[in-house]
Short mmCIF file of C-alpha atoms and ligand atoms in Angstrom, two decimals:
data_model
loop_
_atom_site.label_atom_id
_atom_site.label_comp_id
_atom_site.label_asym_id
_atom_site.label_seq_id
_atom_site.Cartn_x
_atom_site.Cartn_y
_atom_site.Cartn_z
CA MET N 1 -5.79 25.05 -68.13
CA THR N 2 -6.84 23.66 -64.75
CA ILE N 3 -8.57 20.32 -64.31
CA LEU N 4 -11.64 20.48 -62.07
CA ASP N 5 -10.73 17.41 -60.05
CA GLY N 6 -14.03 16.18 -58.65
CA LYS N 7 -12.44 13.02 -57.30
CA ALA N 8 -9.98 14.97 -55.12
CA THR N 9 -12.60 17.57 -54.08
CA ALA N 10 -15.07 14.83 -53.11
CA ALA N 11 -12.34 13.16 -51.02
CA ILE N 12 -11.84 16.43 -49.10
CA ILE N 13 -15.61 16.69 -48.50
CA ARG N 14 -15.69 13.08 -47.24
CA GLU N 15 -12.92 13.95 -44.76
CA GLU N 16 -14.97 16.94 -43.53
CA LEU N 17 -18.03 14.72 -43.15
CA LYS N 18 -15.99 12.09 -41.30
CA GLU N 19 -15.05 14.78 -38.77
CA ALA N 20 -18.71 15.79 -38.44
CA VAL N 21 -19.68 12.17 -37.72
CA LEU N 22 -16.96 11.83 -35.06
CA LYS N 23 -18.20 15.05 -33.45
CA ARG N 24 -21.79 13.76 -33.42
CA LYS N 25 -20.54 10.50 -31.85
CA SER N 26 -18.62 12.31 -29.13
CA ASP N 27 -21.69 14.47 -28.45
CA GLY N 28 -23.76 11.29 -28.03
CA LYS N 29 -25.86 12.10 -31.11
CA LYS N 30 -27.32 9.67 -33.67
CA ILE N 31 -25.16 8.58 -36.62
CA PRO N 32 -26.68 9.59 -39.99
CA HIS N 33 -28.33 6.67 -41.79
CA LEU N 34 -28.93 6.74 -45.58
CA ALA N 35 -31.09 4.17 -47.34
CA ALA N 36 -31.03 3.55 -51.10
CA VAL N 37 -33.72 1.78 -53.08
CA LEU N 38 -32.53 0.13 -56.29
CA VAL N 39 -34.91 -1.46 -58.79
CA GLY N 40 -33.52 -3.85 -61.41
CA ASN N 41 -29.98 -4.48 -62.61
CA ASP N 42 -29.10 -1.55 -64.90
CA GLY N 43 -25.27 -1.40 -64.90
CA GLY N 44 -25.05 2.38 -64.40
CA SER N 45 -27.59 2.43 -61.56
CA VAL N 46 -25.92 -0.53 -59.79
CA SER N 47 -22.50 1.21 -59.94
CA TYR N 48 -23.89 4.56 -58.69
CA VAL N 49 -25.74 2.99 -55.77
CA THR N 50 -22.71 0.83 -54.89
CA ALA N 51 -20.55 3.98 -54.86
CA LYS N 52 -23.11 5.76 -52.62
CA VAL N 53 -23.07 2.88 -50.09
CA LYS N 54 -19.25 2.81 -50.19
CA ALA N 55 -19.08 6.56 -49.50
CA CYS N 56 -21.35 6.08 -46.46
CA GLU N 57 -19.05 3.36 -45.11
CA GLU N 58 -15.98 5.54 -45.59
CA ILE N 59 -17.54 8.54 -43.84
CA GLY N 60 -18.98 6.49 -40.99
CA PHE N 61 -22.65 6.88 -41.96
CA GLU N 62 -24.92 3.88 -41.62
CA SER N 63 -26.43 2.67 -44.89
CA THR N 64 -29.09 0.25 -46.05
CA LEU N 65 -29.49 -0.97 -49.61
CA ILE N 66 -32.96 -2.21 -50.58
CA ARG N 67 -33.14 -4.07 -53.90
CA TYR N 68 -36.13 -5.09 -55.97
CA ASP N 69 -36.49 -7.07 -59.16
CA GLU N 70 -37.41 -4.88 -62.16
CA THR N 71 -40.89 -6.46 -62.15
CA VAL N 72 -41.73 -4.92 -58.73
CA SER N 73 -45.12 -3.18 -58.67
CA GLU N 74 -45.63 0.54 -58.11
CA GLU N 75 -47.78 -0.35 -55.09
CA ILE N 76 -44.98 -2.30 -53.37
CA LEU N 77 -42.52 0.51 -54.04
CA LEU N 78 -44.94 3.12 -52.65
CA GLN N 79 -45.37 0.92 -49.57
CA LYS N 80 -41.59 0.81 -49.09
CA VAL N 81 -41.37 4.61 -49.43
CA ALA N 82 -44.11 4.95 -46.78
CA ASN N 83 -42.18 2.59 -44.47
CA LEU N 84 -38.94 4.55 -44.94
CA ASN N 85 -40.81 7.82 -44.24
CA GLN N 86 -42.04 6.36 -40.94
CA ASP N 87 -38.79 4.63 -39.91
CA ASN N 88 -37.06 6.87 -37.35
CA SER N 89 -33.74 5.09 -37.77
CA ILE N 90 -33.55 6.31 -41.44
CA ASP N 91 -32.56 9.98 -41.79
CA GLY N 92 -32.64 10.20 -45.56
CA PHE N 93 -33.25 7.94 -48.55
CA ILE N 94 -33.12 7.88 -52.32
CA VAL N 95 -34.88 5.88 -55.00
CA GLN N 96 -32.36 5.45 -57.81
CA LEU N 97 -33.65 6.61 -61.21
CA PRO N 98 -34.57 5.68 -63.87
CA LEU N 99 -37.34 3.33 -62.77
CA PRO N 100 -38.93 0.73 -65.08
CA LYS N 101 -41.58 2.11 -67.48
CA HIS N 102 -44.56 0.66 -65.56
CA ILE N 103 -43.70 2.79 -62.49
CA ASP N 104 -44.64 6.49 -62.35
CA GLU N 105 -41.41 8.18 -61.18
CA LEU N 106 -43.12 11.41 -60.19
CA LYS N 107 -45.62 9.52 -58.05
CA ILE N 108 -42.75 7.81 -56.21
CA ILE N 109 -40.81 11.08 -55.77
CA GLN N 110 -43.90 12.87 -54.45
CA ALA N 111 -44.46 10.10 -51.90
CA ILE N 112 -41.06 10.72 -50.28
CA ASP N 113 -41.10 12.81 -47.08
CA PRO N 114 -39.44 16.09 -48.24
CA LYS N 115 -37.38 16.12 -45.02
CA LYS N 116 -35.85 12.76 -45.98
CA ASP N 117 -35.57 13.57 -49.72
CA VAL N 118 -31.77 13.75 -49.82
CA ASP N 119 -31.82 13.71 -53.65
CA GLY N 120 -33.70 17.03 -53.49
CA PHE N 121 -36.18 15.86 -56.15
CA HIS N 122 -39.47 16.45 -54.26
CA PRO N 123 -41.52 19.41 -55.62
CA GLN N 124 -41.35 20.99 -52.14
CA ASN N 125 -37.53 20.98 -52.21
CA ILE N 126 -37.47 22.19 -55.84
CA GLY N 127 -39.85 25.03 -54.85
CA LYS N 128 -37.62 26.02 -51.91
CA MET N 129 -34.60 26.03 -54.21
CA VAL N 130 -36.39 28.37 -56.66
CA LEU N 131 -37.31 30.75 -53.82
CA ASN N 132 -33.82 30.53 -52.29
CA LEU N 133 -35.19 29.08 -49.04
CA PRO N 134 -33.27 26.51 -46.96
CA GLY N 135 -33.99 22.97 -48.18
CA LEU N 136 -32.31 19.95 -49.72
CA LEU N 137 -30.70 20.75 -53.10
CA PRO N 138 -30.58 18.25 -55.99
CA ALA N 139 -27.31 16.34 -55.70
CA THR N 140 -25.71 16.82 -59.14
CA PRO N 141 -26.42 20.58 -59.47
CA ALA N 142 -25.29 21.12 -55.84
CA GLY N 143 -22.11 19.12 -56.58
CA ILE N 144 -21.35 21.32 -59.61
CA ILE N 145 -21.92 24.48 -57.54
CA GLU N 146 -19.54 23.13 -54.87
CA LEU N 147 -16.91 22.30 -57.53
CA ILE N 148 -17.18 25.88 -58.84
CA ARG N 149 -17.07 27.35 -55.30
CA ARG N 150 -14.07 25.35 -54.12
CA ASN N 151 -12.11 26.21 -57.25
CA GLU N 152 -12.99 29.91 -56.79
CA ILE N 153 -14.30 30.24 -60.34
CA GLU N 154 -15.88 33.66 -60.92
CA THR N 155 -19.48 33.34 -62.15
CA GLU N 156 -20.87 36.85 -61.59
CA GLY N 157 -21.94 38.49 -64.85
CA LYS N 158 -20.74 35.52 -66.92
CA ASN N 159 -22.63 34.01 -69.83
CA CYS N 160 -23.43 30.44 -68.84
CA LEU N 161 -24.79 27.95 -71.37
CA ILE N 162 -26.39 24.85 -69.90
CA ILE N 163 -27.12 22.18 -72.49
CA GLY N 164 -29.88 19.81 -71.42
CA ARG N 165 -33.06 20.68 -69.47
CA SER N 166 -33.59 17.55 -67.35
CA ASN N 167 -35.43 17.82 -64.04
CA ILE N 168 -32.42 16.50 -62.15
CA VAL N 169 -29.56 18.48 -63.75
CA GLY N 170 -30.14 21.22 -66.36
CA THR N 171 -33.32 22.86 -65.07
CA PRO N 172 -32.30 23.12 -61.37
CA LEU N 173 -28.76 24.19 -62.32
CA SER N 174 -30.19 27.03 -64.44
CA ILE N 175 -31.93 28.31 -61.27
CA LEU N 176 -28.88 27.91 -59.00
CA LEU N 177 -26.47 29.67 -61.38
CA GLY N 178 -28.92 32.46 -62.21
CA ARG N 179 -29.88 33.37 -58.66
CA ASN N 180 -28.32 36.11 -56.58
CA GLY N 181 -25.54 34.26 -54.77
CA LYS N 182 -21.94 33.14 -54.88
CA PRO N 183 -21.57 31.14 -57.05
CA GLY N 184 -24.45 32.60 -59.05
CA ASN N 185 -25.39 35.83 -60.85
CA CYS N 186 -24.74 34.23 -64.23
CA THR N 187 -26.72 35.15 -67.31
CA VAL N 188 -28.02 31.66 -67.97
CA THR N 189 -29.10 30.18 -71.30
CA LEU N 190 -30.79 26.77 -71.09
CA ALA N 191 -30.38 24.96 -74.41
CA HIS N 192 -32.27 21.80 -75.37
CA SER N 193 -33.14 19.55 -78.30
CA LYS N 194 -35.16 22.31 -80.03
CA THR N 195 -32.43 24.99 -79.74
CA SER N 196 -31.57 26.14 -83.27
CA ASN N 197 -28.34 28.14 -82.87
CA LEU N 198 -26.36 26.05 -80.42
CA LYS N 199 -22.92 26.71 -81.93
CA THR N 200 -23.45 30.49 -81.86
CA LEU N 201 -24.57 30.28 -78.23
CA SER N 202 -21.70 28.02 -77.17
CA LEU N 203 -19.11 30.29 -78.80
CA GLU N 204 -20.49 33.21 -76.71
CA ALA N 205 -20.47 31.25 -73.45
CA ASP N 206 -17.94 31.89 -70.66
CA ILE N 207 -19.17 28.74 -68.90
CA ILE N 208 -20.54 25.67 -70.71
CA ILE N 209 -22.25 22.88 -68.81
CA ALA N 210 -22.97 19.84 -70.96
CA ALA N 211 -25.68 17.52 -69.66
CA ILE N 212 -27.23 15.82 -72.68
CA GLY N 213 -25.82 12.30 -72.58
CA LYS N 214 -24.34 12.43 -76.11
CA PRO N 215 -20.73 11.21 -76.06
CA ASN N 216 -18.15 13.73 -77.38
CA PHE N 217 -20.89 16.17 -78.51
CA ILE N 218 -18.98 19.38 -77.60
CA LYS N 219 -16.09 19.87 -80.03
CA ALA N 220 -13.23 22.40 -79.94
CA ASN N 221 -14.89 24.57 -82.63
CA MET N 222 -17.86 25.15 -80.27
CA VAL N 223 -15.79 26.57 -77.39
CA LYS N 224 -14.18 30.01 -77.05
CA ASP N 225 -10.67 30.46 -75.65
CA GLY N 226 -10.59 30.62 -71.85
CA ALA N 227 -14.03 29.08 -71.32
CA VAL N 228 -14.94 26.97 -68.28
CA VAL N 229 -16.33 23.60 -69.40
CA ILE N 230 -18.16 21.23 -67.06
CA ASP N 231 -19.06 17.80 -68.38
CA VAL N 232 -22.01 15.98 -66.78
CA GLY N 233 -22.22 13.21 -69.41
CA THR N 234 -21.62 9.61 -68.39
CA THR N 235 -22.37 7.30 -71.29
CA ARG N 236 -21.08 3.73 -71.23
CA VAL N 237 -19.34 3.02 -74.54
CA GLU N 238 -18.12 -0.44 -75.60
CA ASP N 239 -14.37 -0.80 -75.18
CA ALA N 240 -12.86 -4.21 -75.82
CA SER N 241 -9.47 -3.04 -74.46
CA ARG N 242 -10.97 -2.84 -70.93
CA ALA N 243 -11.51 -6.00 -68.88
CA ARG N 244 -15.09 -4.91 -68.08
CA GLY N 245 -15.80 -4.26 -71.80
CA TRP N 246 -16.78 -0.57 -71.56
CA ARG N 247 -15.60 2.89 -70.55
CA LEU N 248 -17.39 6.05 -69.43
CA VAL N 249 -17.47 8.83 -72.02
CA GLY N 250 -18.55 12.41 -71.32
CA ASP N 251 -20.45 14.89 -73.51
CA VAL N 252 -17.22 16.82 -74.24
CA LYS N 253 -14.45 15.77 -76.64
CA PHE N 254 -11.95 16.29 -73.85
CA ASP N 255 -8.63 15.98 -75.74
CA GLU N 256 -9.42 18.70 -78.28
CA VAL N 257 -11.50 20.99 -75.99
CA ALA N 258 -9.22 20.97 -72.90
CA PRO N 259 -6.35 23.05 -74.40
CA LYS N 260 -8.80 25.95 -75.06
CA CYS N 261 -10.23 26.01 -71.52
CA SER N 262 -9.37 27.90 -68.35
CA TYR N 263 -11.01 25.06 -66.38
CA ILE N 264 -12.45 21.72 -67.50
CA SER N 265 -13.93 18.77 -65.62
CA PRO N 266 -12.93 15.27 -66.78
CA VAL N 267 -15.08 12.13 -67.14
CA PRO N 268 -14.70 10.07 -65.05
CA GLY N 269 -13.46 11.92 -61.95
CA GLY N 270 -15.30 15.24 -62.40
CA VAL N 271 -18.97 15.73 -61.62
CA GLY N 272 -19.75 12.07 -60.71
CA PRO N 273 -17.86 11.98 -57.37
CA MET N 274 -19.28 15.44 -56.51
CA THR N 275 -22.85 14.15 -56.93
CA ILE N 276 -22.14 11.47 -54.35
CA ALA N 277 -20.46 13.99 -52.01
CA SER N 278 -23.58 16.23 -52.24
CA LEU N 279 -25.81 13.33 -51.33
CA MET N 280 -23.70 12.76 -48.22
CA ILE N 281 -23.87 16.49 -47.35
CA ASN N 282 -27.68 16.35 -47.73
CA THR N 283 -27.89 13.30 -45.45
CA LEU N 284 -26.00 15.15 -42.73
CA LYS N 285 -28.28 18.20 -43.28
CA ALA N 286 -31.38 15.99 -43.02
CA ILE N 287 -30.36 14.68 -39.59
CA GLU N 288 -29.29 18.14 -38.39
CA ASN N 289 -32.65 19.61 -39.50
CA LYS N 290 -34.47 17.04 -37.32
CA SER N 291 -33.34 18.86 -34.19
CA LYS N 292 -34.46 22.28 -35.51
N1 GUN C 1 -30.08 8.80 -61.62
C1 GUN C 1 -29.13 9.61 -62.16
N2 GUN C 1 -28.70 10.51 -61.25
C2 GUN C 1 -29.40 10.28 -60.11
C3 GUN C 1 -29.39 10.88 -58.81
O1 GUN C 1 -28.66 11.85 -58.52
N3 GUN C 1 -30.26 10.33 -57.92
C4 GUN C 1 -31.08 9.29 -58.21
N4 GUN C 1 -31.92 8.84 -57.26
N5 GUN C 1 -31.12 8.72 -59.40
C5 GUN C 1 -30.27 9.21 -60.34
#
């Protein structure tokens, strides 16, 4: 069994990006600048955005964090998106999700200039992904693809079960793994809350990707010997033994599933760091595309 070490892989990608920044500097080119908009104080969102800013600093990107109280109006947020679209010093930006209930997330996403949409959430970027045209790919699915690629996991002709059909993970990943590419050419099944025969499907799967946000949902009796298991879950669970009072738990019961796997990604240290690495890759792509 091999651990899919997202933390180590992301560190390698950051080194590659650092080199790219130094090259841009020596060529007299602009340094990539990522902005992040964070609304409210949700613990998970604050930690993700903090990690994104930290990654920028490490790579040598410029970064700007824009924070709003959770009572901010949709109008003010749309105005900020318009400003960031216009601001030539900003090469890419993200609006951290989820947003408070009174704000229409899709409206905000659609207001972002697709060329600066480094999360790859804009319908134009999703459309390009579906048609296999160059564009900005959604960060978590692209991070998973990169983890598979760099570990040379064979996907062609494999049965891949993706559990969870969210717009930001399951649905785009089903397209990326099903399309004609490397990695790709999987026979993809996209399972969701209405799927009736999940255990049968999971026992047939060569690759299982769990993205449902239910801690320890995938048990050993749902996984066949030699399967590849990728865990996208990151639920905060109370843990009095930790100073901060919680720990991150994935969708896979790691201790009992891992011995059956050929490859498995841990939580934390699997997909999470790869999502951030993908965002950095997209930011570099966004600035490179400007000169095309
Ligand atoms: N919330 C959970 N994952 C993501 C992500 O990749 N990008 C943004 N903007 N919000 C998220």
